[in-house]
Amino acid sequence: LWTQFGEVFDKISEDGTVRAVVLASSIPRFFTAGLDLNETSGIATISPDPARRAFVLRQHILRFQHAISAVERCPFPVIAAVHGFALGLAIDIITACDIRYAASDAVFAVKEVDIGLAADIGTLARLPKVAANQSLVRELAFTARNFSADEALSLGLLSKVIQGTRREVVGAALETAKVIAGKSPVAVLGTKHLLVHARDHSVPENLEYTAAWNAAALQTSDPGDAIAAVKAKRQPKFAVLPKLTGKL
């Protein structure tokens, strides 16, 4: 299923008519229950040789990471609408999202140590960069204890907690998506791209990269369209993006 997850997001990423994505579960009680252990149980026995097993296991982990990172590679803002249980893999997924809302019934946990593993699909790479409280990040990763939506909010993992369950949090996420969808797609795509770049580079490097990016992006007709819409007291209408393939 995780390979299909990545394929869906890669397909979305190519669609120039998309403006924003809301990610939620169709099952009210679970955002995700975590990793399917049966899916990986046979890999460790593929060869009697430790080095050969390691090659296969490494390739498996890298493919898994690549699939979940499709959320971050998606050029459009992805809003996580978390509800119910969000365990293990859920943290890998939502830390790759741009905006995270949770229903008040949400329960989170970094569960990997409970099955004898260090989280390897994205949680340990992204959660320390998302969260404000590094001591709490480490406590949660070491203990695998459950934590509430309110604690996730205080940690900095969430933008807001929505009182209610799946319906309420998905509704709130869709409202934010509608606001984003009304903005220039060139500006929104560029903003996401530059924010991800800023996270992984120094300030001087990001400023120089942003100057090069906007040297091209500022040539768009979108600012003129937006100004004309303001003068005419109407909502701006922006052209769709072309089909996007490969890395921006």
PDB file of C-alpha atoms in Angstrom:
ATOM      1  CA  LEU A   1       0.000   0.000   0.000  1.00  0.00           C
ATOM      2  CA  TRP A   2       2.811   2.452   0.751  1.00  0.00           C
ATOM      3  CA  THR A   3       4.100   2.159  -2.813  1.00  0.00           C
ATOM      4  CA  GLN A   4       0.618   3.049  -4.054  1.00  0.00           C
ATOM      5  CA  PHE A   5       0.586   6.005  -1.655  1.00  0.00           C
ATOM      6  CA  GLY A   6       3.722   7.379  -3.300  1.00  0.00           C
ATOM      7  CA  GLU A   7       2.403   6.706  -6.798  1.00  0.00           C
ATOM      8  CA  VAL A   8      -0.806   8.619  -6.066  1.00  0.00           C
ATOM      9  CA  PHE A   9       1.111  11.645  -4.840  1.00  0.00           C
ATOM     10  CA  ASP A  10       3.480  11.520  -7.810  1.00  0.00           C
ATOM     11  CA  LYS A  11       0.422  11.497 -10.090  1.00  0.00           C
ATOM     12  CA  ILE A  12      -1.102  14.470  -8.260  1.00  0.00           C
ATOM     13  CA  SER A  13       2.205  16.305  -8.605  1.00  0.00           C
ATOM     14  CA  GLU A  14       1.965  16.175 -12.395  1.00  0.00           C
ATOM     15  CA  ASP A  15      -1.523  17.713 -12.536  1.00  0.00           C
ATOM     16  CA  GLY A  16      -1.259  21.454 -13.186  1.00  0.00           C
ATOM     17  CA  THR A  17      -4.932  21.990 -12.277  1.00  0.00           C
ATOM     18  CA  VAL A  18      -4.289  21.030  -8.625  1.00  0.00           C
ATOM     19  CA  ARG A  19      -3.868  23.955  -6.206  1.00  0.00           C
ATOM     20  CA  ALA A  20      -3.791  22.210  -2.807  1.00  0.00           C
ATOM     21  CA  VAL A  21      -4.221  18.716  -1.354  1.00  0.00           C
ATOM     22  CA  VAL A  22      -6.074  17.610   1.791  1.00  0.00           C
ATOM     23  CA  LEU A  23      -4.858  14.299   3.243  1.00  0.00           C
ATOM     24  CA  ALA A  24      -7.236  12.411   5.533  1.00  0.00           C
ATOM     25  CA  SER A  25      -8.338   8.866   6.268  1.00  0.00           C
ATOM     26  CA  SER A  26     -11.652   7.405   5.169  1.00  0.00           C
ATOM     27  CA  ILE A  27     -11.800   5.452   8.439  1.00  0.00           C
ATOM     28  CA  PRO A  28     -13.109   7.690  11.268  1.00  0.00           C
ATOM     29  CA  ARG A  29     -11.235   5.935  14.104  1.00  0.00           C
ATOM     30  CA  PHE A  30      -7.820   5.793  12.413  1.00  0.00           C
ATOM     31  CA  PHE A  31      -5.679   8.225  10.456  1.00  0.00           C
ATOM     32  CA  THR A  32      -3.301   5.278  10.157  1.00  0.00           C
ATOM     33  CA  ALA A  33      -2.632   2.330  12.420  1.00  0.00           C
ATOM     34  CA  GLY A  34       1.034   2.254  11.468  1.00  0.00           C
ATOM     35  CA  LEU A  35       3.195  -0.186   9.542  1.00  0.00           C
ATOM     36  CA  ASP A  36       1.936  -3.556   8.285  1.00  0.00           C
ATOM     37  CA  LEU A  37       4.517  -5.869   9.873  1.00  0.00           C
ATOM     38  CA  ASN A  38       3.540  -8.776   7.609  1.00  0.00           C
ATOM     39  CA  GLU A  39       4.681  -6.773   4.582  1.00  0.00           C
ATOM     40  CA  THR A  40       8.304  -6.714   5.746  1.00  0.00           C
ATOM     41  CA  SER A  41       8.545  -9.971   7.701  1.00  0.00           C
ATOM     42  CA  GLY A  42       9.915 -12.057   4.809  1.00  0.00           C
ATOM     43  CA  ILE A  43      12.643  -9.684   3.640  1.00  0.00           C
ATOM     44  CA  ALA A  44      15.165 -10.558   6.360  1.00  0.00           C
ATOM     45  CA  THR A  45      15.200 -14.219   5.251  1.00  0.00           C
ATOM     46  CA  ILE A  46      15.869 -13.513   1.558  1.00  0.00           C
ATOM     47  CA  SER A  47      19.535 -14.591   1.819  1.00  0.00           C
ATOM     48  CA  PRO A  48      21.661 -16.423   4.416  1.00  0.00           C
ATOM     49  CA  ASP A  49      24.463 -13.915   3.855  1.00  0.00           C
ATOM     50  CA  PRO A  50      24.294 -10.823   6.137  1.00  0.00           C
ATOM     51  CA  ALA A  51      25.753  -8.438   3.556  1.00  0.00           C
ATOM     52  CA  ARG A  52      23.305  -9.551   0.869  1.00  0.00           C
ATOM     53  CA  ARG A  53      20.386  -9.268   3.274  1.00  0.00           C
ATOM     54  CA  ALA A  54      21.575  -5.765   4.170  1.00  0.00           C
ATOM     55  CA  PHE A  55      21.572  -4.721   0.504  1.00  0.00           C
ATOM     56  CA  VAL A  56      17.968  -5.869   0.104  1.00  0.00           C
ATOM     57  CA  LEU A  57      16.823  -4.318   3.378  1.00  0.00           C
ATOM     58  CA  ARG A  58      18.477  -1.003   2.534  1.00  0.00           C
ATOM     59  CA  GLN A  59      16.792  -0.915  -0.873  1.00  0.00           C
ATOM     60  CA  HIS A  60      13.441  -1.683   0.768  1.00  0.00           C
ATOM     61  CA  ILE A  61      13.840   1.124   3.313  1.00  0.00           C
ATOM     62  CA  LEU A  62      14.911   3.607   0.616  1.00  0.00           C
ATOM     63  CA  ARG A  63      11.874   2.754  -1.541  1.00  0.00           C
ATOM     64  CA  PHE A  64       9.620   3.185   1.490  1.00  0.00           C
ATOM     65  CA  GLN A  65      11.219   6.541   2.320  1.00  0.00           C
ATOM     66  CA  HIS A  66      10.865   7.669  -1.297  1.00  0.00           C
ATOM     67  CA  ALA A  67       7.155   6.769  -1.324  1.00  0.00           C
ATOM     68  CA  ILE A  68       6.347   8.706   1.861  1.00  0.00           C
ATOM     69  CA  SER A  69       8.534  11.645   0.789  1.00  0.00           C
ATOM     70  CA  ALA A  70       6.263  12.017  -2.250  1.00  0.00           C
ATOM     71  CA  VAL A  71       4.186  14.259   0.034  1.00  0.00           C
ATOM     72  CA  GLU A  72       7.103  16.657   0.407  1.00  0.00           C
ATOM     73  CA  ARG A  73       8.028  16.372  -3.283  1.00  0.00           C
ATOM     74  CA  CYS A  74       4.477  17.334  -4.243  1.00  0.00           C
ATOM     75  CA  PRO A  75       4.773  20.926  -5.511  1.00  0.00           C
ATOM     76  CA  PHE A  76       1.388  21.881  -4.068  1.00  0.00           C
ATOM     77  CA  PRO A  77       0.639  22.513  -0.379  1.00  0.00           C
ATOM     78  CA  VAL A  78      -0.485  19.350   1.430  1.00  0.00           C
ATOM     79  CA  ILE A  79      -2.748  19.773   4.458  1.00  0.00           C
ATOM     80  CA  ALA A  80      -2.980  16.847   6.876  1.00  0.00           C
ATOM     81  CA  ALA A  81      -6.386  16.469   8.539  1.00  0.00           C
ATOM     82  CA  VAL A  82      -5.582  14.058  11.388  1.00  0.00           C
ATOM     83  CA  HIS A  83      -8.265  12.247  13.362  1.00  0.00           C
ATOM     84  CA  GLY A  84      -8.474   9.161  15.534  1.00  0.00           C
ATOM     85  CA  PHE A  85      -5.317   7.120  16.055  1.00  0.00           C
ATOM     86  CA  ALA A  86      -2.217   8.438  14.276  1.00  0.00           C
ATOM     87  CA  LEU A  87       0.498   5.956  15.172  1.00  0.00           C
ATOM     88  CA  GLY A  88       3.987   5.231  13.840  1.00  0.00           C
ATOM     89  CA  LEU A  89       3.805   5.722  10.085  1.00  0.00           C
ATOM     90  CA  ALA A  90       1.312   8.554  10.604  1.00  0.00           C
ATOM     91  CA  ILE A  91       4.086  10.711  12.075  1.00  0.00           C
ATOM     92  CA  ASP A  92       6.310   9.934   9.075  1.00  0.00           C
ATOM     93  CA  ILE A  93       3.499  11.072   6.784  1.00  0.00           C
ATOM     94  CA  ILE A  94       2.277  14.185   8.551  1.00  0.00           C
ATOM     95  CA  THR A  95       5.749  15.602   9.189  1.00  0.00           C
ATOM     96  CA  ALA A  96       6.173  15.575   5.393  1.00  0.00           C
ATOM     97  CA  CYS A  97       2.994  17.685   5.039  1.00  0.00           C
ATOM     98  CA  ASP A  98       3.020  21.473   4.852  1.00  0.00           C
ATOM     99  CA  ILE A  99       0.143  22.174   7.249  1.00  0.00           C
ATOM    100  CA  ARG A 100      -1.155  19.900   9.991  1.00  0.00           C
ATOM    101  CA  TYR A 101      -4.569  20.128  11.644  1.00  0.00           C
ATOM    102  CA  ALA A 102      -5.916  17.555  14.088  1.00  0.00           C
ATOM    103  CA  ALA A 103      -9.334  16.776  15.501  1.00  0.00           C
ATOM    104  CA  SER A 104      -9.547  16.880  19.269  1.00  0.00           C
ATOM    105  CA  ASP A 105     -10.013  13.085  19.264  1.00  0.00           C
ATOM    106  CA  ALA A 106      -6.605  12.475  17.656  1.00  0.00           C
ATOM    107  CA  VAL A 107      -4.057  10.317  19.482  1.00  0.00           C
ATOM    108  CA  PHE A 108      -0.429  10.296  18.329  1.00  0.00           C
ATOM    109  CA  ALA A 109       2.565   8.053  18.994  1.00  0.00           C
ATOM    110  CA  VAL A 110       6.048   7.424  17.600  1.00  0.00           C
ATOM    111  CA  LYS A 111       5.706   3.660  18.032  1.00  0.00           C
ATOM    112  CA  GLU A 112       8.775   2.178  16.348  1.00  0.00           C
ATOM    113  CA  VAL A 113      10.820   1.479  19.487  1.00  0.00           C
ATOM    114  CA  ASP A 114       7.984  -0.731  20.714  1.00  0.00           C
ATOM    115  CA  ILE A 115       8.713  -3.121  17.834  1.00  0.00           C
ATOM    116  CA  GLY A 116      12.496  -2.944  18.269  1.00  0.00           C
ATOM    117  CA  LEU A 117      13.257  -0.360  15.587  1.00  0.00           C
ATOM    118  CA  ALA A 118      14.419   3.205  15.227  1.00  0.00           C
ATOM    119  CA  ALA A 119      11.908   5.112  13.103  1.00  0.00           C
ATOM    120  CA  ASP A 120      13.438   5.120   9.622  1.00  0.00           C
ATOM    121  CA  ILE A 121      10.852   6.497   7.166  1.00  0.00           C
ATOM    122  CA  GLY A 122      11.000  10.186   8.072  1.00  0.00           C
ATOM    123  CA  THR A 123       9.964  10.854  11.668  1.00  0.00           C
ATOM    124  CA  LEU A 124      13.475  11.175  13.079  1.00  0.00           C
ATOM    125  CA  ALA A 125      14.586  13.289  10.117  1.00  0.00           C
ATOM    126  CA  ARG A 126      11.647  15.715  10.078  1.00  0.00           C
ATOM    127  CA  LEU A 127      10.051  15.845  13.538  1.00  0.00           C
ATOM    128  CA  PRO A 128      13.065  17.578  15.186  1.00  0.00           C
ATOM    129  CA  LYS A 129      12.906  20.247  12.447  1.00  0.00           C
ATOM    130  CA  VAL A 130       9.148  20.696  12.804  1.00  0.00           C
ATOM    131  CA  ALA A 131       8.885  20.728  16.594  1.00  0.00           C
ATOM    132  CA  ALA A 132       9.902  23.476  18.972  1.00  0.00           C
ATOM    133  CA  ASN A 133      10.593  21.280  22.009  1.00  0.00           C
ATOM    134  CA  GLN A 134      13.543  18.977  21.332  1.00  0.00           C
ATOM    135  CA  SER A 135      13.413  17.429  24.798  1.00  0.00           C
ATOM    136  CA  LEU A 136       9.810  16.365  24.224  1.00  0.00           C
ATOM    137  CA  VAL A 137      10.635  15.045  20.730  1.00  0.00           C
ATOM    138  CA  ARG A 138      13.237  12.739  22.246  1.00  0.00           C
ATOM    139  CA  GLU A 139      10.972  11.668  25.091  1.00  0.00           C
ATOM    140  CA  LEU A 140       8.230  10.691  22.642  1.00  0.00           C
ATOM    141  CA  ALA A 141      10.661   8.850  20.355  1.00  0.00           C
ATOM    142  CA  PHE A 142      12.319   6.971  23.240  1.00  0.00           C
ATOM    143  CA  THR A 143       9.152   6.010  25.151  1.00  0.00           C
ATOM    144  CA  ALA A 144       6.633   5.457  22.300  1.00  0.00           C
ATOM    145  CA  ARG A 145       3.930   6.795  24.619  1.00  0.00           C
ATOM    146  CA  ASN A 146       0.656   8.174  23.292  1.00  0.00           C
ATOM    147  CA  PHE A 147       0.175  11.932  23.221  1.00  0.00           C
ATOM    148  CA  SER A 148      -2.915  14.035  22.628  1.00  0.00           C
ATOM    149  CA  ALA A 149      -3.743  16.619  19.989  1.00  0.00           C
ATOM    150  CA  ASP A 150      -3.259  19.377  22.553  1.00  0.00           C
ATOM    151  CA  GLU A 151       0.225  18.081  23.385  1.00  0.00           C
ATOM    152  CA  ALA A 152       1.011  17.839  19.656  1.00  0.00           C
ATOM    153  CA  LEU A 153      -0.068  21.469  19.333  1.00  0.00           C
ATOM    154  CA  SER A 154       2.195  22.557  22.187  1.00  0.00           C
ATOM    155  CA  LEU A 155       5.033  20.581  20.587  1.00  0.00           C
ATOM    156  CA  GLY A 156       4.643  22.581  17.372  1.00  0.00           C
ATOM    157  CA  LEU A 157       3.583  19.562  15.332  1.00  0.00           C
ATOM    158  CA  LEU A 158       0.151  21.091  14.603  1.00  0.00           C
ATOM    159  CA  SER A 159      -1.143  24.454  13.430  1.00  0.00           C
ATOM    160  CA  LYS A 160      -4.407  24.014  15.303  1.00  0.00           C
ATOM    161  CA  VAL A 161      -6.695  21.559  17.049  1.00  0.00           C
ATOM    162  CA  ILE A 162     -10.262  21.399  15.742  1.00  0.00           C
ATOM    163  CA  GLN A 163     -12.923  20.433  18.261  1.00  0.00           C
ATOM    164  CA  GLY A 164     -14.691  17.342  16.980  1.00  0.00           C
ATOM    165  CA  THR A 165     -13.777  14.324  14.901  1.00  0.00           C
ATOM    166  CA  ARG A 166     -13.078  13.514  11.241  1.00  0.00           C
ATOM    167  CA  ARG A 167     -15.862  15.636   9.737  1.00  0.00           C
ATOM    168  CA  GLU A 168     -14.838  18.797  11.561  1.00  0.00           C
ATOM    169  CA  VAL A 169     -11.100  18.584  10.906  1.00  0.00           C
ATOM    170  CA  VAL A 170     -11.544  17.693   7.227  1.00  0.00           C
ATOM    171  CA  GLY A 171     -13.936  20.627   6.892  1.00  0.00           C
ATOM    172  CA  ALA A 172     -11.378  22.996   8.397  1.00  0.00           C
ATOM    173  CA  ALA A 173      -8.628  21.653   6.122  1.00  0.00           C
ATOM    174  CA  LEU A 174     -10.825  22.062   3.048  1.00  0.00           C
ATOM    175  CA  GLU A 175     -11.549  25.675   3.979  1.00  0.00           C
ATOM    176  CA  THR A 176      -7.824  26.407   4.168  1.00  0.00           C
ATOM    177  CA  ALA A 177      -7.288  24.578   0.865  1.00  0.00           C
ATOM    178  CA  LYS A 178      -9.934  26.778  -0.768  1.00  0.00           C
ATOM    179  CA  VAL A 179      -8.116  29.911   0.415  1.00  0.00           C
ATOM    180  CA  ILE A 180      -4.819  28.634  -0.992  1.00  0.00           C
ATOM    181  CA  ALA A 181      -6.524  27.617  -4.248  1.00  0.00           C
ATOM    182  CA  GLY A 182      -7.540  31.229  -4.793  1.00  0.00           C
ATOM    183  CA  LYS A 183      -3.913  32.414  -4.815  1.00  0.00           C
ATOM    184  CA  SER A 184      -1.485  32.545  -7.729  1.00  0.00           C
ATOM    185  CA  PRO A 185      -0.319  28.962  -8.396  1.00  0.00           C
ATOM    186  CA  VAL A 186       3.077  30.306  -9.446  1.00  0.00           C
ATOM    187  CA  ALA A 187       3.440  32.116  -6.122  1.00  0.00           C
ATOM    188  CA  VAL A 188       2.200  29.195  -4.016  1.00  0.00           C
ATOM    189  CA  LEU A 189       4.349  26.597  -5.787  1.00  0.00           C
ATOM    190  CA  GLY A 190       7.386  28.868  -5.492  1.00  0.00           C
ATOM    191  CA  THR A 191       6.718  29.513  -1.824  1.00  0.00           C
ATOM    192  CA  LYS A 192       6.588  25.790  -0.991  1.00  0.00           C
ATOM    193  CA  HIS A 193       9.703  25.079  -3.033  1.00  0.00           C
ATOM    194  CA  LEU A 194      11.666  27.881  -1.364  1.00  0.00           C
ATOM    195  CA  LEU A 195      10.499  26.939   2.147  1.00  0.00           C
ATOM    196  CA  VAL A 196      11.725  23.367   1.689  1.00  0.00           C
ATOM    197  CA  HIS A 197      15.015  24.691   0.311  1.00  0.00           C
ATOM    198  CA  ALA A 198      15.375  27.078   3.275  1.00  0.00           C
ATOM    199  CA  ARG A 199      14.975  24.242   5.769  1.00  0.00           C
ATOM    200  CA  ASP A 200      17.939  22.368   4.321  1.00  0.00           C
ATOM    201  CA  HIS A 201      20.279  25.280   3.492  1.00  0.00           C
ATOM    202  CA  SER A 202      21.854  28.299   5.168  1.00  0.00           C
ATOM    203  CA  VAL A 203      20.195  31.723   5.023  1.00  0.00           C
ATOM    204  CA  PRO A 204      22.747  33.137   2.516  1.00  0.00           C
ATOM    205  CA  GLU A 205      22.358  30.065   0.298  1.00  0.00           C
ATOM    206  CA  ASN A 206      18.577  30.328   0.361  1.00  0.00           C
ATOM    207  CA  LEU A 207      18.588  34.074  -0.348  1.00  0.00           C
ATOM    208  CA  GLU A 208      20.807  33.556  -3.384  1.00  0.00           C
ATOM    209  CA  TYR A 209      18.664  30.647  -4.597  1.00  0.00           C
ATOM    210  CA  THR A 210      15.466  32.680  -4.068  1.00  0.00           C
ATOM    211  CA  ALA A 211      16.881  35.528  -6.159  1.00  0.00           C
ATOM    212  CA  ALA A 212      17.547  33.132  -9.029  1.00  0.00           C
ATOM    213  CA  TRP A 213      14.115  31.501  -8.651  1.00  0.00           C
ATOM    214  CA  ASN A 214      12.221  34.790  -8.602  1.00  0.00           C
ATOM    215  CA  ALA A 215      14.209  36.169 -11.526  1.00  0.00           C
ATOM    216  CA  ALA A 216      12.145  33.684 -13.531  1.00  0.00           C
ATOM    217  CA  ALA A 217       8.959  33.630 -11.441  1.00  0.00           C
ATOM    218  CA  LEU A 218       8.516  37.416 -11.423  1.00  0.00           C
ATOM    219  CA  GLN A 219       8.013  37.288 -15.180  1.00  0.00           C
ATOM    220  CA  THR A 220       4.615  35.631 -14.687  1.00  0.00           C
ATOM    221  CA  SER A 221       1.400  37.474 -15.564  1.00  0.00           C
ATOM    222  CA  ASP A 222      -0.111  36.532 -12.180  1.00  0.00           C
ATOM    223  CA  PRO A 223       0.745  39.807 -10.327  1.00  0.00           C
ATOM    224  CA  GLY A 224      -0.926  41.829 -13.088  1.00  0.00           C
ATOM    225  CA  ASP A 225      -3.963  39.550 -12.985  1.00  0.00           C
ATOM    226  CA  ALA A 226      -4.191  39.946  -9.203  1.00  0.00           C
ATOM    227  CA  ILE A 227      -3.930  43.753  -9.350  1.00  0.00           C
ATOM    228  CA  ALA A 228      -6.564  43.936 -12.095  1.00  0.00           C
ATOM    229  CA  ALA A 229      -8.896  41.792  -9.978  1.00  0.00           C
ATOM    230  CA  VAL A 230      -8.459  44.084  -6.958  1.00  0.00           C
ATOM    231  CA  LYS A 231      -9.286  47.155  -9.091  1.00  0.00           C
ATOM    232  CA  ALA A 232     -12.329  45.424 -10.543  1.00  0.00           C
ATOM    233  CA  LYS A 233     -13.391  44.185  -7.077  1.00  0.00           C
ATOM    234  CA  ARG A 234     -13.532  40.569  -8.182  1.00  0.00           C
ATOM    235  CA  GLN A 235     -11.688  37.338  -7.417  1.00  0.00           C
ATOM    236  CA  PRO A 236      -8.605  36.860  -9.597  1.00  0.00           C
ATOM    237  CA  LYS A 237      -8.542  34.044 -12.130  1.00  0.00           C
ATOM    238  CA  PHE A 238      -5.120  32.552 -12.716  1.00  0.00           C
ATOM    239  CA  ALA A 239      -4.087  30.269 -15.552  1.00  0.00           C
ATOM    240  CA  VAL A 240      -3.469  26.645 -14.655  1.00  0.00           C
ATOM    241  CA  LEU A 241       0.069  25.352 -14.482  1.00  0.00           C
ATOM    242  CA  PRO A 242       1.433  23.089 -17.216  1.00  0.00           C
ATOM    243  CA  LYS A 243       1.883  19.383 -16.566  1.00  0.00           C
ATOM    244  CA  LEU A 244       4.785  19.105 -14.162  1.00  0.00           C
ATOM    245  CA  THR A 245       7.153  16.158 -14.495  1.00  0.00           C
ATOM    246  CA  GLY A 246      10.413  15.615 -12.693  1.00  0.00           C
ATOM    247  CA  LYS A 247      12.143  17.803 -10.146  1.00  0.00           C
ATOM    248  CA  LEU A 248      11.524  21.566 -10.218  1.00  0.00           C
TER     249      LEU A 248
END
